[in-house]
Amino acid sequence: MTGELLDSYPAQRHSLLRILQAVQQTEGHLSEEALAAVARHLKISAAEVYGVATFYNQFRFIPYGKHHVVACLGTACHAMGGQLILDAFERELDVKAGGITGDHEWSLDRVGCIGCCTKAPVVVINDVIHARMTPFKVEEVLAVLGFKKSKKEENAGAGASQ
Amino acid sequence: MQGHLNDLQQRAQKKWEQLEGEALTVRIGTPTCGRAAGALDTLQDFRERIEKEGVEAHIIEVGCMGLCFAEPLVIIHKPKSGLPPILYGFITQQHVQRLVEGFLLGDDPCLELALGTVEFKEDGTPYIPELARFEIEERLVLRNCGYIDPLDIGHYLARGGYLTLQRALQMEPDAIILEIERAKLRGRGGAGFSTARKWRGCREIEARPKYLICNADEGDPGAFMDRVVLESDPHSVIEGMVIAAHVIGASQGFVYTRAEYPLVIERLKVALSQAREIGALGENIFDSGLSFDIELVAGAGAFVCGESTAMIYSIEGKRPMPRVRPPRSVERGLWQKPTVVNNVKTFALVQRIMEQGGERFSRIGTVGSTGTAVFALAGRVQQIGLVEVPMGTSLRKVIFDVGGGIPEGRRFKAVQIGGPAGGCLPESSLDLPVDYDSLRQAGAIMGSGGMICLDENNCMVETARYFLDFLCRESCGKCSMGRLVTKQMLLILEDIVKGQGTEADLDLLAALAHDVAEGTICNLCSSAANPTLTTLRYFRAEYEAHVKEKRCPALICRELITYYIVPEQCERGCDHCVLTCPTEAITTDERTRRKRILQDKCVKCGTCLDVCPPEYRAVIKVSPPEKVKELEKAAGG
């Protein structure tokens, strides 16, 4: 798959960034094999490719979940409580920023700023922006998108409410 | 070919006049922030209802008017009603039916939903006389934003677009530089270097080819001016770039923008291909002999790429770490060739200056900083949005008169200007005029124009920690000052916000900040000291409360606060806090039904405080945390 994709880009160093972006777009992340293939295509070392790829926040080396949550921690979001939103996602999904749930359904990331400061704090889930979040809305948003806590937790929850 | 452009322009103008004079138009702002507020649903609903009712109306998708607090925004112009265009705010789906039935079908302009009427200045700049902010604002960069369709080059042409370029291409490059010099234009990327000097420097160099880069890598968190300009009026920037290419003799240009701005990329792609179609880009532009094209480069999320040498490496496909200057980019830039890098707004202003004359531009603003400044006003302020004011306008005017002040009657505390490289200025600086030099003196910088308001609920120590944390994450790691000393400062600040700091830390912090300011390779890390230095300078008492009393006066630093439910305030029957607490940390006393927080389970998310009905206000934060024991004891006893 990577091979065909690579052939559509000229073998110039200048194309490296957009090649990496295209690979991630189609494959969801940058695998070790893909990075090696890119290196062969551009006739540079794999270390060079890896050095560029790891420099940028956009690139991931593990796959995204089916739902990819990105919490914005720009200045405005931070001033409006963005950290509490990230905390709430970490707590609900039981993963840290940069991680993915065991069932590969949910991945969580943070971003420096998406420039949507007027609606702070915001999160982006699969390219949809959720505006003016609160920790409480985190649970709601997750529920609407079909997030279910693992069975163990559900049982614990049921026990507590009885 | 010249006749060709004039033909196109006349046709576009005729169409525009018809649209403005006769047709029923509905303009809906769909920039990124509008979309976050639900503008696409509003748009869809308007489309469906208009089709269903068989109304003959043109729906036009426009960019951002800067009034982001009131999004989604809709402008309806019904010439038959005899009324000027009317701007409506907060138009979510629930209001669409009312507008369609009331105004589009009927005669009721639904004034209860209106923010004001749209009037036009002599040069066609729309303004809203009912909103006080427009008395202070002067819109040059934002002139077209929110009124024209950014995807329709016809709208841009109808307002005189690309005619300025045609005229400029017939001028000698030196004459253009003189005009820019007359305007005293300084670069809008933050440092404020003279644009004419930069261009002349590059023009005088013989080496070929030459490159032109538009820096649209708006990496400062809290800034979104460039995003709005490119989403709302991309052709102004393209036109300015071609003028610059003519001056320096560039054959290839690049717009380097952020991958985090998908809508910018989408709209810019359309704008570039439209510009090629009318011959404003490509071979032999408007028969002038100039051949120039622009390539769009999407960055991949690295703050450092906003620094011009790093950006150049990024375009080359190398690891983007800034290098020591000299040589400057105008001498040896992209692929070692002469390169000019300017900000988005600089190019837009070049277009305005060449259209209206440098003399007129230089009369706006102050002697040292001419023209206008665009700010992204956000954070704890009423009317969040984009603001364009003459340079030299006071911070107070921008925040209180344009921005409407601090919401919910809270107290203004500080304004953070210039992003991670900028500073936090206190109330006593509010009368400072905003221009390059005054801000620098006060310890902040103009930066690219982010302006975040902070109120009594924001902790200045935590704010300083936030910026350093951002910078440490984004530091490229090349120079030891940028890599290690900023990290050391961050560790100290982390100690302080956890209540583990000492008084000696404050002096050490200041000393390290001064070292960083002097010892780094690039401007990004050297100015990283500014947030720390300005907060230390203006808010020392707050630092001292953290280190001496282990108390956070703003009740923000998590390790220094505790949530507490005041028993007398707690309306016992209500279970809001119990039901919403994510960790089941709130218990109900079986006898009194009063609520109590189990501190060992509490994660301090603040939900209980949010959901406690405002008539009770039973949930409070206390600092230092031990204070809660006294309160509990007093309540129990």
Short mmCIF file of N, CA, C and O in Angstrom, two decimals, chain B residues 266-340:
data_model
loop_
_atom_site.label_atom_id
_atom_site.label_comp_id
_atom_site.label_asym_id
_atom_site.label_seq_id
_atom_site.Cartn_x
_atom_site.Cartn_y
_atom_site.Cartn_z
N GLU B 266 -7.88 24.06 2.89
CA GLU B 266 -8.94 23.83 1.90
C GLU B 266 -9.23 25.12 1.12
O GLU B 266 -9.28 25.12 -0.11
N ARG B 267 -9.41 26.22 1.83
CA ARG B 267 -9.80 27.46 1.17
C ARG B 267 -8.66 28.07 0.37
O ARG B 267 -8.87 28.67 -0.68
N LEU B 268 -7.46 27.93 0.90
CA LEU B 268 -6.30 28.49 0.21
C LEU B 268 -6.06 27.75 -1.11
O LEU B 268 -5.70 28.35 -2.12
N LYS B 269 -6.28 26.44 -1.10
CA LYS B 269 -6.10 25.66 -2.33
C LYS B 269 -7.03 26.20 -3.41
O LYS B 269 -6.63 26.39 -4.56
N VAL B 270 -8.29 26.42 -3.04
CA VAL B 270 -9.26 26.95 -4.00
C VAL B 270 -8.82 28.33 -4.48
O VAL B 270 -8.81 28.62 -5.68
N ALA B 271 -8.43 29.18 -3.55
CA ALA B 271 -8.04 30.55 -3.90
C ALA B 271 -6.84 30.55 -4.84
O ALA B 271 -6.80 31.31 -5.81
N LEU B 272 -5.86 29.68 -4.58
CA LEU B 272 -4.67 29.64 -5.43
C LEU B 272 -5.04 29.22 -6.85
O LEU B 272 -4.56 29.81 -7.82
N SER B 273 -5.93 28.23 -6.98
CA SER B 273 -6.25 27.79 -8.33
C SER B 273 -7.08 28.85 -9.05
O SER B 273 -6.94 29.04 -10.26
N GLN B 274 -7.92 29.58 -8.31
CA GLN B 274 -8.68 30.67 -8.94
C GLN B 274 -7.74 31.79 -9.40
O GLN B 274 -7.93 32.38 -10.47
N ALA B 275 -6.74 32.08 -8.58
CA ALA B 275 -5.79 33.13 -8.94
C ALA B 275 -5.02 32.73 -10.21
O ALA B 275 -4.72 33.56 -11.07
N ARG B 276 -4.73 31.41 -10.32
CA ARG B 276 -4.04 30.93 -11.52
C ARG B 276 -4.96 31.10 -12.74
O ARG B 276 -4.52 31.52 -13.80
N GLU B 277 -6.24 30.79 -12.55
CA GLU B 277 -7.19 30.88 -13.68
C GLU B 277 -7.27 32.28 -14.26
O GLU B 277 -7.37 32.45 -15.47
N ILE B 278 -7.25 33.30 -13.41
CA ILE B 278 -7.36 34.66 -13.95
C ILE B 278 -5.98 35.22 -14.32
O ILE B 278 -5.86 36.36 -14.74
N GLY B 279 -4.95 34.41 -14.16
CA GLY B 279 -3.63 34.84 -14.58
C GLY B 279 -2.87 35.68 -13.57
O GLY B 279 -1.89 36.35 -13.91
N ALA B 280 -3.33 35.67 -12.29
CA ALA B 280 -2.62 36.43 -11.26
C ALA B 280 -1.45 35.63 -10.69
O ALA B 280 -0.62 36.16 -9.95
N LEU B 281 -1.39 34.34 -11.04
CA LEU B 281 -0.26 33.49 -10.69
C LEU B 281 0.10 32.70 -11.94
O LEU B 281 -0.75 32.48 -12.79
N GLY B 282 1.35 32.29 -12.03
CA GLY B 282 1.75 31.48 -13.17
C GLY B 282 2.73 32.22 -14.07
O GLY B 282 3.47 33.09 -13.61
N GLU B 283 2.71 31.84 -15.35
CA GLU B 283 3.65 32.44 -16.31
C GLU B 283 3.18 33.83 -16.70
O GLU B 283 2.00 34.06 -16.92
N ASN B 284 4.12 34.74 -16.82
CA ASN B 284 3.87 36.05 -17.41
C ASN B 284 2.59 36.70 -16.85
O ASN B 284 1.63 36.97 -17.57
N ILE B 285 2.62 36.98 -15.56
CA ILE B 285 1.43 37.47 -14.86
C ILE B 285 0.98 38.82 -15.43
O ILE B 285 1.76 39.78 -15.45
N PHE B 286 -0.24 38.90 -15.88
CA PHE B 286 -0.83 40.12 -16.46
C PHE B 286 0.10 40.78 -17.48
O PHE B 286 0.23 42.01 -17.53
N ASP B 287 0.78 39.94 -18.28
CA ASP B 287 1.66 40.46 -19.35
C ASP B 287 2.83 41.28 -18.85
O ASP B 287 3.38 42.10 -19.58
N SER B 288 3.21 41.08 -17.60
CA SER B 288 4.27 41.91 -17.04
C SER B 288 5.64 41.27 -17.24
O SER B 288 6.66 41.90 -16.98
N GLY B 289 5.65 40.01 -17.64
CA GLY B 289 6.92 39.31 -17.73
C GLY B 289 7.26 38.56 -16.44
O GLY B 289 8.17 37.73 -16.43
N LEU B 290 6.54 38.85 -15.36
CA LEU B 290 6.81 38.14 -14.09
C LEU B 290 6.16 36.76 -14.11
O LEU B 290 4.98 36.62 -14.43
N SER B 291 6.96 35.74 -13.78
CA SER B 291 6.41 34.40 -13.61
C SER B 291 6.62 33.99 -12.16
O SER B 291 7.75 34.00 -11.66
N PHE B 292 5.53 33.65 -11.52
CA PHE B 292 5.60 33.38 -10.08
C PHE B 292 4.43 32.49 -9.71
O PHE B 292 3.31 32.71 -10.16
N ASP B 293 4.72 31.45 -8.93
CA ASP B 293 3.62 30.63 -8.44
C ASP B 293 3.81 30.36 -6.95
O ASP B 293 4.90 30.56 -6.41
N ILE B 294 2.74 29.92 -6.32
CA ILE B 294 2.77 29.70 -4.87
C ILE B 294 2.43 28.26 -4.56
O ILE B 294 1.45 27.72 -5.08
N GLU B 295 3.24 27.63 -3.71
CA GLU B 295 2.98 26.26 -3.27
C GLU B 295 2.54 26.30 -1.81
O GLU B 295 3.08 27.05 -1.00
N LEU B 296 1.56 25.48 -1.51
CA LEU B 296 1.05 25.42 -0.15
C LEU B 296 1.78 24.32 0.61
O LEU B 296 1.85 23.18 0.15
N VAL B 297 2.36 24.66 1.75
CA VAL B 297 3.03 23.65 2.58
C VAL B 297 2.31 23.59 3.92
O VAL B 297 2.13 24.62 4.57
N ALA B 298 1.88 22.40 4.30
CA ALA B 298 1.24 22.24 5.61
C ALA B 298 2.29 21.74 6.59
O ALA B 298 2.90 20.70 6.36
N GLY B 299 2.51 22.48 7.65
CA GLY B 299 3.43 22.03 8.69
C GLY B 299 2.83 20.81 9.38
O GLY B 299 1.77 20.32 9.00
N ALA B 300 3.51 20.33 10.40
CA ALA B 300 3.01 19.12 11.04
C ALA B 300 2.98 19.29 12.56
O ALA B 300 3.14 18.34 13.30
N GLY B 301 2.76 20.54 12.99
CA GLY B 301 2.62 20.75 14.42
C GLY B 301 3.94 20.85 15.15
O GLY B 301 4.32 19.95 15.90
N ALA B 302 4.68 21.93 14.88
CA ALA B 302 5.89 22.21 15.65
C ALA B 302 5.99 23.72 15.79
O ALA B 302 6.09 24.43 14.80
N PHE B 303 5.94 24.17 17.02
CA PHE B 303 5.95 25.61 17.31
C PHE B 303 7.19 26.28 16.72
O PHE B 303 7.13 27.38 16.19
N VAL B 304 8.32 25.59 16.78
CA VAL B 304 9.59 26.17 16.33
C VAL B 304 9.55 26.57 14.85
O VAL B 304 10.29 27.44 14.42
N CYS B 305 8.67 25.91 14.08
CA CYS B 305 8.64 26.20 12.64
C CYS B 305 8.19 27.63 12.35
O CYS B 305 8.35 28.10 11.23
N GLY B 306 7.64 28.32 13.33
CA GLY B 306 7.30 29.73 13.13
C GLY B 306 8.55 30.59 13.03
O GLY B 306 8.51 31.72 12.54
N GLU B 307 9.69 30.08 13.49
CA GLU B 307 10.96 30.79 13.39
C GLU B 307 11.44 30.59 11.95
O GLU B 307 11.43 29.47 11.43
N SER B 308 11.90 31.69 11.31
CA SER B 308 12.06 31.60 9.85
C SER B 308 13.11 30.60 9.41
O SER B 308 12.91 29.88 8.43
N THR B 309 14.24 30.48 10.13
CA THR B 309 15.25 29.52 9.66
C THR B 309 14.75 28.08 9.83
O THR B 309 15.01 27.21 9.00
N ALA B 310 13.99 27.85 10.91
CA ALA B 310 13.42 26.51 11.12
C ALA B 310 12.40 26.20 10.04
O ALA B 310 12.34 25.08 9.52
N MET B 311 11.59 27.21 9.71
CA MET B 311 10.57 27.02 8.68
C MET B 311 11.22 26.63 7.35
O MET B 311 10.73 25.76 6.63
N ILE B 312 12.35 27.26 7.07
CA ILE B 312 13.05 26.96 5.82
C ILE B 312 13.53 25.51 5.81
O ILE B 312 13.34 24.78 4.83
N TYR B 313 14.10 25.05 6.93
CA TYR B 313 14.50 23.64 7.00
C TYR B 313 13.29 22.73 6.83
O TYR B 313 13.38 21.67 6.20
N SER B 314 12.18 23.13 7.41
CA SER B 314 10.98 22.30 7.33
C SER B 314 10.53 22.16 5.88
O SER B 314 10.16 21.07 5.44
N ILE B 315 10.55 23.25 5.14
CA ILE B 315 10.16 23.19 3.72
C ILE B 315 11.14 22.30 2.96
O ILE B 315 10.76 21.56 2.05
N GLU B 316 12.40 22.35 3.34
CA GLU B 316 13.40 21.52 2.65
C GLU B 316 13.27 20.04 3.00
O GLU B 316 13.94 19.20 2.41
N GLY B 317 12.44 19.73 4.02
CA GLY B 317 12.26 18.34 4.41
C GLY B 317 13.29 17.90 5.43
O GLY B 317 13.50 16.71 5.65
N LYS B 318 13.94 18.86 6.07
CA LYS B 318 14.93 18.51 7.09
C LYS B 318 14.35 18.73 8.48
O LYS B 318 13.28 19.31 8.64
N ARG B 319 15.10 18.26 9.47
CA ARG B 319 14.66 18.46 10.85
C ARG B 319 14.71 19.96 11.15
O ARG B 319 15.77 20.59 11.02
N PRO B 320 13.55 20.56 11.50
CA PRO B 320 13.48 22.02 11.56
C PRO B 320 14.03 22.63 12.85
O PRO B 320 13.28 23.09 13.69
N MET B 321 15.35 22.68 12.96
CA MET B 321 15.93 23.34 14.13
C MET B 321 16.53 24.67 13.69
O MET B 321 17.29 24.72 12.72
N PRO B 322 16.18 25.76 14.39
CA PRO B 322 16.69 27.07 14.00
C PRO B 322 18.22 27.08 13.96
O PRO B 322 18.87 26.30 14.67
N ARG B 323 18.80 27.95 13.14
CA ARG B 323 20.25 28.04 13.10
C ARG B 323 20.67 29.44 13.54
O ARG B 323 19.85 30.36 13.62
N VAL B 324 21.95 29.57 13.80
CA VAL B 324 22.48 30.87 14.22
C VAL B 324 22.49 31.81 13.02
O VAL B 324 22.83 31.42 11.91
N ARG B 325 22.08 33.06 13.24
CA ARG B 325 22.18 34.06 12.19
C ARG B 325 23.26 35.05 12.60
O ARG B 325 23.41 35.31 13.79
N PRO B 326 24.01 35.69 11.68
CA PRO B 326 23.95 35.57 10.23
C PRO B 326 24.53 34.23 9.74
O PRO B 326 25.18 33.55 10.53
N PRO B 327 24.40 33.91 8.44
CA PRO B 327 23.75 34.73 7.42
C PRO B 327 22.23 34.78 7.61
O PRO B 327 21.65 33.79 8.04
N ARG B 328 21.66 35.92 7.29
CA ARG B 328 20.22 36.05 7.39
C ARG B 328 19.55 35.37 6.20
O ARG B 328 20.20 35.12 5.17
N SER B 329 18.26 35.11 6.34
CA SER B 329 17.56 34.38 5.27
C SER B 329 17.55 35.15 3.96
O SER B 329 17.53 34.56 2.89
N VAL B 330 17.55 36.49 4.04
CA VAL B 330 17.53 37.25 2.78
C VAL B 330 18.81 37.01 1.99
O VAL B 330 18.82 37.14 0.77
N GLU B 331 19.89 36.65 2.69
CA GLU B 331 21.11 36.33 1.96
C GLU B 331 21.14 34.85 1.59
O GLU B 331 21.33 34.49 0.44
N ARG B 332 20.97 34.00 2.59
CA ARG B 332 21.01 32.57 2.34
C ARG B 332 19.86 31.90 3.08
O ARG B 332 19.93 31.68 4.28
N GLY B 333 18.80 31.65 2.35
CA GLY B 333 17.61 31.09 2.97
C GLY B 333 17.30 29.73 2.41
O GLY B 333 18.12 28.80 2.50
N LEU B 334 16.13 29.61 1.81
CA LEU B 334 15.67 28.34 1.27
C LEU B 334 16.64 27.84 0.21
O LEU B 334 16.97 28.55 -0.74
N TRP B 335 17.09 26.62 0.35
CA TRP B 335 18.09 26.00 -0.53
C TRP B 335 19.27 26.96 -0.75
O TRP B 335 19.76 27.11 -1.88
N GLN B 336 19.63 27.66 0.31
CA GLN B 336 20.80 28.56 0.31
C GLN B 336 20.61 29.78 -0.61
O GLN B 336 21.56 30.48 -0.92
N LYS B 337 19.37 30.02 -1.04
CA LYS B 337 19.11 31.15 -1.94
C LYS B 337 18.44 32.28 -1.18
O LYS B 337 17.82 32.06 -0.13
N PRO B 338 18.55 33.52 -1.71
CA PRO B 338 17.92 34.66 -1.03
C PRO B 338 16.42 34.44 -0.84
O PRO B 338 15.74 34.07 -1.80
N THR B 339 15.96 34.66 0.38
CA THR B 339 14.57 34.34 0.70
C THR B 339 13.98 35.41 1.61
O THR B 339 14.62 35.81 2.58
N VAL B 340 12.79 35.86 1.27
CA VAL B 340 12.09 36.78 2.16
C VAL B 340 10.96 36.02 2.83
O VAL B 340 10.19 35.33 2.17
#
